[in-house]
Coordinates of N, CA, C and O in Angstrom, one line a residue:
M91 N 1.9 15.3 7.8 CA 1.0 15.3 7.7 C 0.4 13.7 7.8 O -0.8 13.6 8.0
L92 N 1.3 13.1 8.0 CA 1.3 11.6 7.7 C 0.7 11.1 9.3 O -0.2 10.5 9.7
E93 N 1.5 11.9 10.2 CA 1.2 11.6 11.8 C -0.9 12.1 11.9 O -1.0 11.6 12.7
L94 N -1.0 13.4 11.5 CA -2.5 14.2 11.5 C -3.4 12.7 10.7 O -4.4 12.5 11.6
F95 N -2.6 12.2 10.0 CA -3.9 11.2 9.1 C -3.8 9.7 10.2 O -4.7 9.5 10.4
K96 N -2.7 9.4 11.0 CA -2.7 8.6 11.5 C -3.9 8.6 12.9 O -4.2 7.7 12.9
L97 N -3.5 9.9 13.6 CA -4.5 10.1 14.4 C -5.7 10.1 14.2 O -6.6 9.5 15.1
I98 N -6.2 10.8 13.0 CA -7.6 10.7 12.7 C -8.3 9.2 12.3 O -9.1 8.8 12.9
V99 N -7.4 8.3 11.9 CA -7.7 6.9 11.7 C -7.8 6.5 13.3 O -8.8 5.7 13.6
E100 N -7.0 6.7 14.1 CA -7.2 6.0 15.2 C -8.4 6.2 15.9 O -8.7 5.5 16.9
I101 N -8.7 7.8 15.9 CA -9.9 8.1 16.6 C -11.3 7.5 16.0 O -12.0 7.2 17.0
N102 N -11.1 8.1 14.8 CA -12.6 7.3 13.8 C -12.4 5.5 13.9 O -13.5 4.9 14.1
F103 N -11.4 4.9 14.4 CA -11.4 3.4 14.1 C -12.2 3.0 15.4 O -13.0 2.0 15.5
F104 N -12.3 4.1 16.7 CA -13.1 3.7 17.6 C -14.5 4.2 17.8 O -15.3 3.7 18.2
I105 N -14.8 5.5 17.3 CA -15.9 6.0 16.7 C -16.8 5.5 16.2 O -18.1 5.3 16.7
F106 N -16.4 4.7 15.2 CA -17.5 4.1 14.0 C -18.1 2.8 14.6 O -19.3 3.0 14.5
P107 N -17.2 2.0 15.3 CA -17.9 0.6 15.8 C -18.9 1.3 17.1 O -19.8 0.5 17.4
I108 N -18.8 2.3 17.8 CA -19.4 2.8 18.8 C -20.7 3.5 18.9 O -21.8 2.9 19.2
S109 N -20.5 4.2 17.6 CA -21.7 4.7 17.3 C -22.4 3.6 16.0 O -23.7 3.9 16.3
A110 N -22.2 2.8 15.4 CA -22.7 1.8 15.2 C -23.7 0.7 16.0 O -24.5 0.4 15.8
G111 N -22.7 0.7 16.9 CA -23.4 -0.2 18.2 C -24.6 0.7 18.5 O -25.4 -0.2 19.1
I112 N -24.8 1.8 19.1 CA -25.3 2.9 19.6 C -26.2 2.8 18.8 O -27.7 2.7 18.9
L113 N -26.1 3.0 17.6 CA -27.1 3.3 16.3 C -28.1 1.9 16.2 O -29.5 1.6 16.2
T114 N -27.7 0.9 16.1 CA -27.9 -0.6 16.1 C -29.0 -0.9 17.4 O -30.3 -1.6 17.4
Y115 N -28.4 -0.4 18.9 CA -29.0 -0.8 19.9 C -30.5 0.2 19.5 O -31.8 -0.6 20.1
R116 N -30.3 1.2 19.2 CA -31.6 1.9 19.3 C -32.7 1.9 18.3 O -34.1 1.5 18.5
K117 N -31.9 1.3 17.1 CA -33.0 0.8 15.9 C -33.9 -0.7 16.4 O -34.8 -0.7 16.3
I118 N -32.9 -1.5 17.1 CA -33.6 -2.6 17.7 C -34.7 -2.7 18.7 O -35.8 -2.7 18.8
N119 N -34.4 -0.9 19.6 CA -35.7 -1.1 20.6 C -36.7 0.6 19.6 O -37.6 0.5 20.9
G120 N -36.6 0.4 18.8 CA -37.4 1.5 18.0 C -37.4 2.7 18.5 O -38.5 3.6 18.2
K121 N -36.3 3.0 19.0 CA -35.9 4.7 19.1 C -35.5 5.3 17.8 O -34.9 4.7 16.9
P122 N -35.6 6.9 17.8 CA -35.5 7.5 16.3 C -33.5 7.4 16.6 O -33.1 7.7 18.0
A123 N -32.9 7.3 15.7 CA -31.5 7.5 15.6 C -30.9 8.2 14.8 O -30.2 8.3 14.2
G124 N -31.5 9.5 14.4 CA -31.0 10.2 13.7 C -29.6 10.9 13.8 O -28.7 11.1 13.0
R125 N -28.9 11.5 15.1 CA -27.8 11.7 15.4 C -26.8 10.9 15.5 O -25.9 10.8 14.6
F126 N -27.3 9.4 15.7 CA -26.3 8.4 15.5 C -25.9 7.9 14.2 O -24.9 7.6 13.8
I127 N -27.2 8.2 13.2 CA -27.0 7.9 11.7 C -25.6 8.5 11.2 O -24.8 8.5 10.7
R128 N -25.9 10.1 11.5 CA -24.8 11.2 11.4 C -23.7 10.4 11.3 O -22.7 10.7 11.0
I129 N -23.3 10.4 12.6 CA -22.2 10.2 13.7 C -21.6 9.1 12.7 O -20.4 8.8 12.6
T130 N -22.3 7.8 12.7 CA -21.9 6.8 11.4 C -21.2 7.1 10.6 O -20.1 6.6 10.2
V131 N -22.1 7.6 9.8 CA -21.9 7.9 8.6 C -20.5 9.0 8.2 O -19.7 8.5 7.5
M132 N -20.4 10.0 9.0 CA -19.4 10.9 8.9 C -18.3 10.3 9.4 O -16.9 10.7 8.9
S133 N -18.4 9.4 10.6 CA -17.3 8.5 11.4 C -16.7 7.4 9.6 O -15.4 7.5 10.0
F134 N -17.5 7.1 9.2 CA -17.0 6.0 8.0 C -16.0 6.5 7.2 O -15.4 6.8 6.6
I135 N -16.9 8.1 6.8 CA -16.5 9.0 5.8 C -14.7 9.5 5.9 O -14.3 9.2 5.3
W136 N -14.5 10.1 7.1 CA -13.3 10.5 7.6 C -12.6 9.0 7.6 O -11.5 9.3 7.8
L137 N -12.8 8.1 8.1 CA -12.0 6.6 8.5 C -11.2 6.4 7.0 O -10.3 6.1 7.1
I138 N -12.3 6.6 5.5 CA -11.8 6.1 4.5 C -11.0 7.3 3.9 O -9.6 6.9 3.3
I139 N -11.5 8.6 4.5 CA -10.2 9.7 3.6 C -9.0 9.6 4.5 O -8.0 10.1 3.9
A140 N -8.9 9.4 5.8 CA -7.7 9.6 6.4 C -6.7 8.2 6.4 O -5.9 8.4 6.3
T141 N -7.6 6.9 6.0 CA -7.0 5.9 5.4 C -6.1 5.9 4.1 O -5.3 5.9 3.9
V142 N -6.9 7.0 3.2 CA -6.2 7.1 1.9 C -5.1 7.9 2.0 O -3.9 8.3 1.5
G143 N -5.3 8.8 3.1 CA -4.2 10.1 3.4 C -2.9 9.3 3.5 O -1.8 9.7 3.4
V144 N -3.3 8.1 4.9 CA -2.3 7.7 5.3 C -1.2 6.8 4.1 O -0.1 6.7 4.2
I145 N -2.1 6.2 3.2 CA -1.5 5.4 2.3 C -0.5 6.4 0.9 O 0.5 6.1 0.6
V146 N -1.4 7.3 1.1 CA -0.7 8.2 -0.1 C 0.6 8.9 0.4 O 1.3 9.0 -0.2
N147 N 0.5 9.0 1.9 CA 1.5 10.1 2.3 C 2.9 9.0 3.1 O 3.4 9.8 3.5
E148 N 2.5 7.7 3.0 CA 3.6 7.1 3.6 C 4.5 6.8 2.5 O 4.4 6.9 1.2
T149 N 5.9 7.1 3.0 CA 7.1 6.7 1.8 C 7.8 5.0 2.1 O 7.5 5.2 3.1
P150 N 8.3 5.2 1.1 CA 9.1 3.7 0.9 C 10.0 3.4 2.0 O 10.5 2.9 2.7
E151 N 10.7 4.8 2.7 CA 11.6 4.9 4.0 C 10.9 4.7 4.9 O 11.3 3.8 5.6
H152 N 9.6 5.4 5.0 CA 9.1 4.7 6.4 C 8.5 3.3 6.3 O 8.3 2.6 7.7
K153 N 8.3 2.8 5.8 CA 7.5 1.5 5.7 C 8.8 0.5 5.6 O 8.8 -0.4 6.6
Q154 N 9.8 1.2 5.2 CA 11.3 -0.2 5.9 C 11.4 0.0 6.9 O 12.0 -0.7 7.7
E155 N 11.2 1.4 7.6 CA 11.5 1.6 9.0 C 10.5 1.1 10.1 O 10.8 0.4 11.0
M156 N 9.4 0.9 9.7 CA 8.4 0.0 10.2 C 8.6 -1.5 10.0 O 8.9 -2.0 11.3
I157 N 9.0 -1.8 9.0 CA 9.5 -3.3 8.6 C 10.6 -3.7 9.8 O 10.6 -4.8 10.5
N158 N 11.7 -2.7 9.8 CA 13.0 -2.7 10.5 C 12.1 -3.1 12.1 O 12.9 -3.4 12.8
N159 N 11.4 -2.3 12.4 CA 11.0 -2.1 14.2 C 10.3 -3.4 14.4 O 10.0 -4.0 15.3
L160 N 9.4 -3.4 13.4 CA 8.7 -4.8 13.5 C 9.6 -6.3 13.6 O 9.3 -7.2 14.6
E161 N 10.8 -6.4 12.8 CA 11.5 -7.4 13.2 C 12.5 -7.5 14.5 O 12.8 -8.3 14.7
R162 N 12.9 -6.3 14.6 CA 13.3 -6.0 15.9 C 12.5 -6.4 17.2 O 12.8 -7.1 17.9
T163 N 11.1 -6.1 17.0 CA 10.5 -6.4 18.0 C 10.1 -8.0 18.1 O 10.4 -8.8 19.1
L164 N 9.9 -8.3 17.1 CA 10.2 -10.2 17.3 C 11.1 -10.6 17.6 O 11.1 -11.8 17.7
A165 N 12.0 -9.9 17.3 CA 13.4 -11.1 17.5 C 13.6 -11.3 19.0 O 14.5 -11.8 19.8
E166 N 13.2 -9.9 19.6 CA 13.5 -9.6 21.4 C 12.5 -11.0 22.0 O 11.6 -11.4 21.6

């Protein structure tokens, strides 16, 4: 389940700023932006839900493994 939430975070981490940028561009140029408002809002909601899911599903063992991997990478 943790991997699924991480995948959703990664996808929405790119969708949210892109849709927000397109939304801003369309609003500056005076064009309607209904679809991009929905995409931006839904992407933000999914980003928050998935981030909470990652935090809830992370175990202390997994956190320690990530810390060990980072220390090993920095030592090389």
